[in-house]
Coordinates of C-alpha atoms in Angstrom, one line a residue:
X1 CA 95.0 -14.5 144.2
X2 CA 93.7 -11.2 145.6
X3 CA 90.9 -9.2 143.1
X4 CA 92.1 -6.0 141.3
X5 CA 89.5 -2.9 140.8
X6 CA 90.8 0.3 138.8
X7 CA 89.4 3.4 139.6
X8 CA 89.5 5.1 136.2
X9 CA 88.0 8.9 136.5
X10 CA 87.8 10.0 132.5
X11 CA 86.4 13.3 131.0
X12 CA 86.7 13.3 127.1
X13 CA 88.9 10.5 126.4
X14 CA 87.1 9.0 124.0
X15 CA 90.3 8.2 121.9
X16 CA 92.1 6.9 124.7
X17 CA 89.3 4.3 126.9
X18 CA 89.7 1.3 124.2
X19 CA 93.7 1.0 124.2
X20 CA 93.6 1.6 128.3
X21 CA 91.4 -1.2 128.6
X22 CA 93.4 -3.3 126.3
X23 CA 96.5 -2.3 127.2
X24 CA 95.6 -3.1 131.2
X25 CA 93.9 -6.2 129.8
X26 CA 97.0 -7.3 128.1
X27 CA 99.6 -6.3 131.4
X28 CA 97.0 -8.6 133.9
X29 CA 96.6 -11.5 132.1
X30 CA 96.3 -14.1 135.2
X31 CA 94.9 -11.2 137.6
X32 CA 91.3 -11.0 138.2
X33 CA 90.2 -7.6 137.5
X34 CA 87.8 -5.2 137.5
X35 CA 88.0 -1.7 135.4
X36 CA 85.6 1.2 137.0
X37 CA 85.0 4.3 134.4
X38 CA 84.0 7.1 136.6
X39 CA 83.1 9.6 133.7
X40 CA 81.9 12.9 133.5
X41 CA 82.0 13.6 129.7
X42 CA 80.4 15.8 127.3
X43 CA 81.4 14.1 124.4
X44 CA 80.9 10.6 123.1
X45 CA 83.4 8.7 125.9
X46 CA 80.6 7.1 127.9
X47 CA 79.1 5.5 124.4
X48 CA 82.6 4.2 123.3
X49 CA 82.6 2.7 127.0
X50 CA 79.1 1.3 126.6
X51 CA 80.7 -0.7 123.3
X52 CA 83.8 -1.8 125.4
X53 CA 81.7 -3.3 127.8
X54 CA 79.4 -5.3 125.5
X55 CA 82.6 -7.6 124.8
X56 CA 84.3 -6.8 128.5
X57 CA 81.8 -7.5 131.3
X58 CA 84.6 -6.8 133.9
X59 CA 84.8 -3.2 132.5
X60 CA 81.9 -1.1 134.5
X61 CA 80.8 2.7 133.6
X62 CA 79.9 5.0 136.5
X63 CA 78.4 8.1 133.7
X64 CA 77.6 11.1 135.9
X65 CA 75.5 13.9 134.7
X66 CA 75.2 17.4 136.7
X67 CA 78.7 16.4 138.6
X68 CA 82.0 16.8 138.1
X69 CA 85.7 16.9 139.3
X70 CA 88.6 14.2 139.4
X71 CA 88.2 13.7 143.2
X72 CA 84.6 13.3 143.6
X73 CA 84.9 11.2 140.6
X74 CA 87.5 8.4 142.1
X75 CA 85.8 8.4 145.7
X76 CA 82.8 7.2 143.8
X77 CA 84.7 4.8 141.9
X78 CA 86.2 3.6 145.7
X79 CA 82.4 2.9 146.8
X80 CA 81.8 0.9 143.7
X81 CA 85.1 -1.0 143.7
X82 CA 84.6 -5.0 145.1
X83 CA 88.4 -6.0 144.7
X84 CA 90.7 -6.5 148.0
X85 CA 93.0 -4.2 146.1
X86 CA 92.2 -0.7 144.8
X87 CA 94.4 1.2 142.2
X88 CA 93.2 4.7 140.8
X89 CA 95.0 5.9 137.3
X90 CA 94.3 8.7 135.0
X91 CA 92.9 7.5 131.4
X92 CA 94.9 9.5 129.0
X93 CA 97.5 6.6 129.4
X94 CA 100.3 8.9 130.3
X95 CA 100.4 6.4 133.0
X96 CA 101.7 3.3 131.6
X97 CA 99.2 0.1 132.2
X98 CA 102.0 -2.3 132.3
X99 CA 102.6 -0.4 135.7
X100 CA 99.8 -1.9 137.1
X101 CA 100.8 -5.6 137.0
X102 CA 104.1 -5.0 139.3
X103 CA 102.4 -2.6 141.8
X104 CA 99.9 -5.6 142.3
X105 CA 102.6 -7.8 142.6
X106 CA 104.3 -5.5 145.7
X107 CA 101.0 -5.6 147.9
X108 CA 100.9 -9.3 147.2
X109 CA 104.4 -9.3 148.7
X110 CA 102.4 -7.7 152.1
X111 CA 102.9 -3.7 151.4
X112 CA 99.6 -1.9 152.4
X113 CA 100.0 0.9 149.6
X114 CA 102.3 1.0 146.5
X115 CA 103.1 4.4 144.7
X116 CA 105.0 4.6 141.3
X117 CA 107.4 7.5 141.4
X118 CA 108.8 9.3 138.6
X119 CA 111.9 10.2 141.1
X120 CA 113.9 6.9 142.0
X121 CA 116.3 5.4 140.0
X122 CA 114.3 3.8 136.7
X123 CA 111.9 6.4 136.8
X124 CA 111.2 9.5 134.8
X125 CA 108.7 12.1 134.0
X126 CA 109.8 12.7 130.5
X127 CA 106.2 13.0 129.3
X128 CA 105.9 16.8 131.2
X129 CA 106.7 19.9 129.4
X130 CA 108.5 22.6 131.5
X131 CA 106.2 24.3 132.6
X132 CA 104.2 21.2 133.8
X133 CA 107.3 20.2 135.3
X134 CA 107.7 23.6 137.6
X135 CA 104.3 23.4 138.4
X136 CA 104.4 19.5 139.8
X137 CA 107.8 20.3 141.6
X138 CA 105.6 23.4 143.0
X139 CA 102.6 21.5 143.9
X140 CA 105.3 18.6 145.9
X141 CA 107.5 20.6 147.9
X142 CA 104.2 22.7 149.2
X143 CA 102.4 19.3 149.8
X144 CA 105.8 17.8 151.9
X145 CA 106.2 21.1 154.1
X146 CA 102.4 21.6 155.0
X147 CA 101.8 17.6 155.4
X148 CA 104.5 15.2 157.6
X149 CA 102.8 12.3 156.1
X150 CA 104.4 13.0 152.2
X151 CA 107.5 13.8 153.3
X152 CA 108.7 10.4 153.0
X153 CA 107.1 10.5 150.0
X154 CA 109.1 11.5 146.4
X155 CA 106.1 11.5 144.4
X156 CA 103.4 12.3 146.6
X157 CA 101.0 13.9 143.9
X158 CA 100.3 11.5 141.4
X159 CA 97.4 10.6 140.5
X160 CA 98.7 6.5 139.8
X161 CA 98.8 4.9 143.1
X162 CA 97.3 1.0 144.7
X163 CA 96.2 0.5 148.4
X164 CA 94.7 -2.5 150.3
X165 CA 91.3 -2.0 150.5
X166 CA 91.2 -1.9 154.6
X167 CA 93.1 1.2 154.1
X168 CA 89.6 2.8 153.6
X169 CA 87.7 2.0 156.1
X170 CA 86.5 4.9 158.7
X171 CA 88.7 7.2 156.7
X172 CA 87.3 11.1 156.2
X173 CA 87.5 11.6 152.5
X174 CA 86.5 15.4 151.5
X175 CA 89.2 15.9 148.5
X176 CA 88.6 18.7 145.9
X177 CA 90.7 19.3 142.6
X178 CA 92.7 16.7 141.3
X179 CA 95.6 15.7 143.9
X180 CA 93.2 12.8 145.2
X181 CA 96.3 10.5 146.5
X182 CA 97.3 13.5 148.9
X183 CA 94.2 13.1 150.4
X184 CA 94.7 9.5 150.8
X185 CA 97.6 9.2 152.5
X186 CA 96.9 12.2 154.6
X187 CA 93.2 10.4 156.1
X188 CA 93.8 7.1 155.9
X189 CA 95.1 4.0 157.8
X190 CA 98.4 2.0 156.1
X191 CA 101.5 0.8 157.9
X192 CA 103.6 0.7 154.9
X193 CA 104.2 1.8 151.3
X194 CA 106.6 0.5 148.5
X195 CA 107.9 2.7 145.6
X196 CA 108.3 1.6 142.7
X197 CA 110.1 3.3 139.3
X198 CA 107.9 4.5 136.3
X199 CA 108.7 6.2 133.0
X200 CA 105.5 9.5 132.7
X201 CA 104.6 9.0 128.6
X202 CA 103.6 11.6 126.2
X203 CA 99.9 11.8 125.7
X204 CA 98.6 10.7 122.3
X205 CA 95.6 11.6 122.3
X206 CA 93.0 14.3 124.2
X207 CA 94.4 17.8 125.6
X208 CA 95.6 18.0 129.7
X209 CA 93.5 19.1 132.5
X210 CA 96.2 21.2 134.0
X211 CA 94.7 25.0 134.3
X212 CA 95.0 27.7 137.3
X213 CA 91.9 26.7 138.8
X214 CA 93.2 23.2 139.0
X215 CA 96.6 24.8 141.2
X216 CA 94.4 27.1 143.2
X217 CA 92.0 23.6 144.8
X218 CA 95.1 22.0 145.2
X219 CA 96.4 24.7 147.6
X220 CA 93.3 25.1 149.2
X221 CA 92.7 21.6 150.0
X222 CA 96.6 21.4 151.2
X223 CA 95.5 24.1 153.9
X224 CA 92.5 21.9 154.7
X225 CA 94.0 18.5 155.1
X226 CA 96.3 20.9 157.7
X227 CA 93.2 21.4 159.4
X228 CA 91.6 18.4 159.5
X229 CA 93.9 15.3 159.2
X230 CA 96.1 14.1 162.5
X231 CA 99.5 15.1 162.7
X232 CA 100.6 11.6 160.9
X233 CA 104.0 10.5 161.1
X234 CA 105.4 9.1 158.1
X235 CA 105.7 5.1 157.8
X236 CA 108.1 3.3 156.3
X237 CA 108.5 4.0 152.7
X238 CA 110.6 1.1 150.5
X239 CA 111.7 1.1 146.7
X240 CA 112.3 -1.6 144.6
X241 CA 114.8 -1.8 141.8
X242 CA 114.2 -2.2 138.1
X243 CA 115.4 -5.4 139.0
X244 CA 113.1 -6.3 141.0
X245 CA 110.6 -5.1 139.0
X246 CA 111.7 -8.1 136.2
X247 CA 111.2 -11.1 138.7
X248 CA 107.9 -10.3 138.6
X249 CA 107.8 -11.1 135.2
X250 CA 108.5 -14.1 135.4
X251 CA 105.2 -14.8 137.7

């Protein structure tokens, strides 16, 4: 079976590493895995890592000092990953780790990049408030009319997404902000991707990310990607049911 790394970019998440690791431990039993902590905290997340570590050798910690951002932080979990398959999730658990385990299961089935989406049938993002909600609808609709490549696309600015490692290679990766899988599909190479159906859950634990400053680098590197990326056409996008989602339980 094909290696798993997670690209796990975390700033002050102390209360949340332990039951993400557990939690992703306890969806992938029977799936060799890696977990990659890219972190950039000022509080005591990297030594809470440090302790996970000491009992989980296949959980690695990437503490940078001087350097921040989401983006920067996941391309250098990308360099660091060694599995054939590379997913990147967010570590205040709002994305579900059980998730992980089927969209391994859809690029064993020969998809080059799976996407969870909040928008098919099955799926939800009851874990935004309003506002949040405006401001992701916002952040989509700008991202489909600016980019060809997301317009196949219903939930094109997660940050919960798994490629095929290959998909990397001679891509131009400059994101900024926090939208790093628009600047994936946008600059790299895949011939397919699968969606599949995921509940967005309240956080527990830790406060959100989301500010102005976070909307304005979106929109500026929106207007970049224009710049720089080919006009891309978009590739066949499939979904699987809930249904289908089950038989891979049973794997």
């Amino acid at each position: 079976m094909s290696k798993l790394s997670i690209v796990v970019p975390s700033f002050n998440e102390s209360e949340n590493v332990k039951p993400l690791v557990d939690q992703l431990d306890e969806a992938l039993v029977g799936i060799d895995h890696e977990i990659i902590f890219v972190d950039d905290s000022k509080d005591n997340t990297p030594d809470v890592i440090r302790e996970i570590i000491e009992k989980k050798p296949h959980v690695r910690l990437e503490h940078r000092v001087g350097e921040t951002g989401l983006a920067t932080a996941v391309l250098k979990g990308f360099t660091l990953a060694e599995g054939d398959y590379v997913a990147c999730m967010d570590a205040d658990l709002q994305h579900p780790p059980k998730i992980l385990k089927y969209m391994y299961y859809a690029l064993e089935e020969g998809y080059d990049f799976c996407i969870p989406s909040r928008f098919i049938p099955g799926g939800s993002d009851g874990g935004l408030n309003l506002y949040r909600k405006f401001v992701s609808g916002v952040a989509r609709y700008i991202g489909k009319i600016c980019l060809p490549c997301l317009r196949r696309v219903t939930d094109p600015t997660s940050g919960l997404f798994m490629f095929r490692r290959e998909c990397l290679e001679g891509a131009d990766l400059q994101p900024i902000g926090w939208k790093i899988m628009v600047e994936v599909l946008a600059m790299c190479k895949y011939g397919s991707i699968i969606e599949i159906p995921y509940t967005f859950q309240d956080r527990e634990a830790g406060e959100s990310k989301l500010s102005g400053k976070v909307t304005m680098e979106y929109l500026k590197q929106v207007f970049n990607l224009m710049k720089r990326a080919s006009v891309k056409k978009p590739v066949p996008v499939s979904k699987w049911s809930v249904e289908k989602m089950q038989e891979c339980d049973n794997k």
